[in-house]
GROMACS .gro file of C-alpha atoms in nm:
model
  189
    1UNK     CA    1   0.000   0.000   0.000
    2UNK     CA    2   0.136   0.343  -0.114
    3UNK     CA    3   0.075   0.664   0.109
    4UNK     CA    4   0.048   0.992  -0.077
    5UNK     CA    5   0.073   1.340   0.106
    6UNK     CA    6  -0.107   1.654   0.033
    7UNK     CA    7  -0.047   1.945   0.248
    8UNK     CA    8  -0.315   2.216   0.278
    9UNK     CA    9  -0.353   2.537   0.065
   10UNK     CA   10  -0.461   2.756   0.359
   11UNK     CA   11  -0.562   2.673   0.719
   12UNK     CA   12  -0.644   2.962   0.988
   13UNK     CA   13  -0.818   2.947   1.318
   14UNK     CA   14  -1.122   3.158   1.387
   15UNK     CA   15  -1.241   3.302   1.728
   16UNK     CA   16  -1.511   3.471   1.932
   17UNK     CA   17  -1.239   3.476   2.260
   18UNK     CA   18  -1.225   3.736   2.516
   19UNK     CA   19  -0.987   3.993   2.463
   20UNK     CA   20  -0.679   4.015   2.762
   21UNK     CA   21  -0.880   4.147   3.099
   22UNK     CA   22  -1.157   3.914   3.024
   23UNK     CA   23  -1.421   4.181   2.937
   24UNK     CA   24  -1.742   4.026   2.840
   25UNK     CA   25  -1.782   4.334   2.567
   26UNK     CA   26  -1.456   4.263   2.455
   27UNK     CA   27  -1.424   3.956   2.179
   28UNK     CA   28  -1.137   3.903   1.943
   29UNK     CA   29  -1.371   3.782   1.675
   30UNK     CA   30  -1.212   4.036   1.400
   31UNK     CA   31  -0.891   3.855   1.454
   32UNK     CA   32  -0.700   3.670   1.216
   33UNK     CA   33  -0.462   3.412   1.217
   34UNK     CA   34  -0.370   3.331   0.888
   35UNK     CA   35  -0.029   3.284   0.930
   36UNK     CA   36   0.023   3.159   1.246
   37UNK     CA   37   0.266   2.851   1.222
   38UNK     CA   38  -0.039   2.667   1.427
   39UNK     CA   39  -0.398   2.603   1.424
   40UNK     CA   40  -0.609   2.591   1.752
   41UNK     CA   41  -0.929   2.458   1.841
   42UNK     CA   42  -1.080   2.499   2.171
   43UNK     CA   43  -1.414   2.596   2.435
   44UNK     CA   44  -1.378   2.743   2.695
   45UNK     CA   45  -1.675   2.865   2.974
   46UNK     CA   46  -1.707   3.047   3.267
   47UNK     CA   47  -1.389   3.289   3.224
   48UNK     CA   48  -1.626   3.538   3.293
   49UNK     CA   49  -2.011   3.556   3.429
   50UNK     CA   50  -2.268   3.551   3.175
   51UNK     CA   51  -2.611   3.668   3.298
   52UNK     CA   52  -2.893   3.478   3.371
   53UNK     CA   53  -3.081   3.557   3.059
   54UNK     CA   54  -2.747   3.531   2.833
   55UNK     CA   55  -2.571   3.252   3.053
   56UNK     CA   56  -2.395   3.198   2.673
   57UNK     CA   57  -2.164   3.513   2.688
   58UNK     CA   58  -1.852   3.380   2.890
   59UNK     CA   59  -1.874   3.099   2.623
   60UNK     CA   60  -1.556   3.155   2.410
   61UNK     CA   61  -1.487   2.893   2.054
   62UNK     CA   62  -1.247   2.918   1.843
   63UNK     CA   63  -1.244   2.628   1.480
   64UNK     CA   64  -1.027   2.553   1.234
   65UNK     CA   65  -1.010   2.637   0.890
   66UNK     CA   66  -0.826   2.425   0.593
   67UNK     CA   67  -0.835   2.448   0.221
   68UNK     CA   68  -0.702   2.121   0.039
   69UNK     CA   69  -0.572   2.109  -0.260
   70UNK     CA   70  -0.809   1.935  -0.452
   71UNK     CA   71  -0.632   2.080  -0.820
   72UNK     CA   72  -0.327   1.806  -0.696
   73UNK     CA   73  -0.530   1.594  -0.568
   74UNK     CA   74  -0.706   1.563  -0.912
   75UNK     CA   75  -0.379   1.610  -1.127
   76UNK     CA   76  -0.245   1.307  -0.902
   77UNK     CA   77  -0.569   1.092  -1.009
   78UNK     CA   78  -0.521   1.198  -1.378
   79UNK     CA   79  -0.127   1.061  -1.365
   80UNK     CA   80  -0.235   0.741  -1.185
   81UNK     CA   81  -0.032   0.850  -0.878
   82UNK     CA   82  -0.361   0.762  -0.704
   83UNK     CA   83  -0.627   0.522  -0.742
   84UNK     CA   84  -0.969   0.568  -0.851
   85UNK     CA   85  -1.277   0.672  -0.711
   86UNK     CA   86  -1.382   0.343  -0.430
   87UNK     CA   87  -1.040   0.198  -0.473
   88UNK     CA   88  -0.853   0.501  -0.217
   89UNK     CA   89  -0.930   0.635   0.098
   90UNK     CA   90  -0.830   1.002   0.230
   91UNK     CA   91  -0.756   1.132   0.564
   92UNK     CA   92  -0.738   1.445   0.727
   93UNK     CA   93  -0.448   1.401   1.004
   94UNK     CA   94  -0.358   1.677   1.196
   95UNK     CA   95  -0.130   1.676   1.488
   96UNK     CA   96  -0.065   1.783   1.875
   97UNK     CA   97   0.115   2.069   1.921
   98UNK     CA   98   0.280   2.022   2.255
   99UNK     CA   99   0.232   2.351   2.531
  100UNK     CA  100   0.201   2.410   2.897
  101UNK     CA  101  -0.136   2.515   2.905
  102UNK     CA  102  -0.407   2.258   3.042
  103UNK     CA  103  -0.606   2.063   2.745
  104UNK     CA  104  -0.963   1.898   2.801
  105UNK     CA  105  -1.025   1.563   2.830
  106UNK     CA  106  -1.339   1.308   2.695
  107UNK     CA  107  -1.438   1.508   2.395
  108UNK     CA  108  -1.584   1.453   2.055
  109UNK     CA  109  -1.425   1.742   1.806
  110UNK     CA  110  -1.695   1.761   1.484
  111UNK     CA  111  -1.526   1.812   1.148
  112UNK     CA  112  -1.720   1.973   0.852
  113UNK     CA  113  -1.719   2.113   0.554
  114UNK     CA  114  -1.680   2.517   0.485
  115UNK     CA  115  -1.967   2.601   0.266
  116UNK     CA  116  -1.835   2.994   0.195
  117UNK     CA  117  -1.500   3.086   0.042
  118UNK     CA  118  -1.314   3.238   0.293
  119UNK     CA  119  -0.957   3.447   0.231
  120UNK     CA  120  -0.679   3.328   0.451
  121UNK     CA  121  -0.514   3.624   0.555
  122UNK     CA  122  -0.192   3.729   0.715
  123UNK     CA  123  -0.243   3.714   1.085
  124UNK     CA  124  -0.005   3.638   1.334
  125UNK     CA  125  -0.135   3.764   1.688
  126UNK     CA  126  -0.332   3.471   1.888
  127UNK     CA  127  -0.288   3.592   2.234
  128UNK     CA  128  -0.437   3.973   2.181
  129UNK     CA  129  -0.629   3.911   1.807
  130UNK     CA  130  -0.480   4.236   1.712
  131UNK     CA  131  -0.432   4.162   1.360
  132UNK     CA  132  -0.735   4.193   1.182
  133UNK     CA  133  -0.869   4.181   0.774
  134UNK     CA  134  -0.911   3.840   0.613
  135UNK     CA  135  -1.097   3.535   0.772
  136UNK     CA  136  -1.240   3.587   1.114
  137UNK     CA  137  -1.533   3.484   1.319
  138UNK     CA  138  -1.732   3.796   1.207
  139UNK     CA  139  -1.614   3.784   0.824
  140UNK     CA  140  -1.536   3.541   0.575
  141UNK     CA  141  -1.294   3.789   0.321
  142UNK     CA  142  -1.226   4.168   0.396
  143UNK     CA  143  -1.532   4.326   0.489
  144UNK     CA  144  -1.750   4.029   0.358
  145UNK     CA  145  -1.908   3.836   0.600
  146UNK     CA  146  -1.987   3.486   0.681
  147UNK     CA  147  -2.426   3.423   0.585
  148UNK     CA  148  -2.341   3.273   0.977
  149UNK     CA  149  -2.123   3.397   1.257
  150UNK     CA  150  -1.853   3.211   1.324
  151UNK     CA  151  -1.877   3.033   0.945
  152UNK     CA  152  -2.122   2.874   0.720
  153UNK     CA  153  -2.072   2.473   0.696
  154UNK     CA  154  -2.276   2.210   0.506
  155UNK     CA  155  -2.431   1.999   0.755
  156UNK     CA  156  -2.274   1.653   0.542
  157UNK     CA  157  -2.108   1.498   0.532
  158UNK     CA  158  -2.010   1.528   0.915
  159UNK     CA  159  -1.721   1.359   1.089
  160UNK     CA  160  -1.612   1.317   1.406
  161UNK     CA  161  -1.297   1.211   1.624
  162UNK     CA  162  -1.314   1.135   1.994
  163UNK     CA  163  -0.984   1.255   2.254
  164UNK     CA  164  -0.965   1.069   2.593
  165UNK     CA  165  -0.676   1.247   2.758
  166UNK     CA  166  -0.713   1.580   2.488
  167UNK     CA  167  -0.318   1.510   2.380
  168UNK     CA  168  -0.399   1.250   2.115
  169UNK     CA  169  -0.325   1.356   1.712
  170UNK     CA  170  -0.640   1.384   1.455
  171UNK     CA  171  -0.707   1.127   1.190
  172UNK     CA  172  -1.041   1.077   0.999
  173UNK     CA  173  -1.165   0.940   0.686
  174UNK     CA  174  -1.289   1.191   0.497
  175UNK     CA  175  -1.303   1.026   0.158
  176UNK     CA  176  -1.638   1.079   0.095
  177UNK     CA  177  -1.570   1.470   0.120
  178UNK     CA  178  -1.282   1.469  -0.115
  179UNK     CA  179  -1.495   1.238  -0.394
  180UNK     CA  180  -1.715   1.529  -0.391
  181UNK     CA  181  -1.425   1.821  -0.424
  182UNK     CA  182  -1.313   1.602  -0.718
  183UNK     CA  183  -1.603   1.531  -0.892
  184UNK     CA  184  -1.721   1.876  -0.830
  185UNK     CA  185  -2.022   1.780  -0.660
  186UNK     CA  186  -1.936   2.022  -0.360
  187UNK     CA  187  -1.680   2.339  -0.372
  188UNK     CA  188  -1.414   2.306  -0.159
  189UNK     CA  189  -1.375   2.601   0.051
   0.00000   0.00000   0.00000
């Protein structure tokens, strides 16, 4: 059995997070990360005290954006360097970046398909979201935004990967998705 890598176009991470001091007026959600040499996904609740009719707003998310390069992916199948449709799988594999801060445990992470085309952008900050323009939780390109805060997805295919102990690497089977990039039954954004 061969293995064949593709590497991603584009990848950023999007967030609603509180800004440094917590503020609940205060989100980063005009930040972009674009460039950052990682990608983070995480929830986190209860920094701050939400109110009892909006117990949501200490609720901070961030997700994960990736482009694939399907054009490769395609040219690949053309040369034979792959298999045909049925007779290859693909998986999306993406790994633990070791740090000192404390991870979650016992989780299910859902993975789905953009259904906007987003603009990666050349963000860097991911502590203070001061770099804005680009992909962010509020817009999808400069000064377009997502049809849905915080990014429009197709509801399927849907995947999903479970983490016991929160430290454990990313692989699913997303075949299905990257048939339908190919065949150009669903854009790949």
């Amino acid at each position: 059995m061969a293995i064949k890598r593709f590497f991603a176009d584009s990848d950023s991470t999007i967030t609603n997070a509180m800004k440094e001091g917590l503020s609940a007026t205060v989100r980063g959600d005009e930040a972009n990360m674009g460039k950052s040499d990682i990608i983070e996904v995480f929830s986190i609740f209860g920094q701050i005290t939400g109110s009892i009719n909006q117990p949501d707003e200490s609720q901070e998310l961030s997700r994960i954006l990736i482009q694939f390069p399907v054009s490769s992916i395609s040219a690949a199948r053309t040369k034979d360097e792959i298999p045909g449709s049925g007779s290859v799988n693909f998986f999306l594999k993406l790994y633990n970046a070791e740090h000192s801060q404390n991870v979650p445990e016992n989780f299910t992470l859902a993975v789905l398909p953009v259904a906007q085309e987003w603009q990666e952008g050349v963000g860097l900050d991911m502590d203070n979201y001061s770099d804005k323009g680009a992909v962010s939780w509020i817009n999808r390109k400069d000064d377009t935004a997502w049809t849905t805060v915080g990014g429009h997805y197709h509801s399927e295919p849907i995947y999903s990967a479970s983490f016991d102990t929160g430290l454990e690497d990313l692989c699913v089977d997303i075949s299905t998705l990257v048939e339908e990039w190919i065949a150009g039954t669903k854009t790949n954004y």
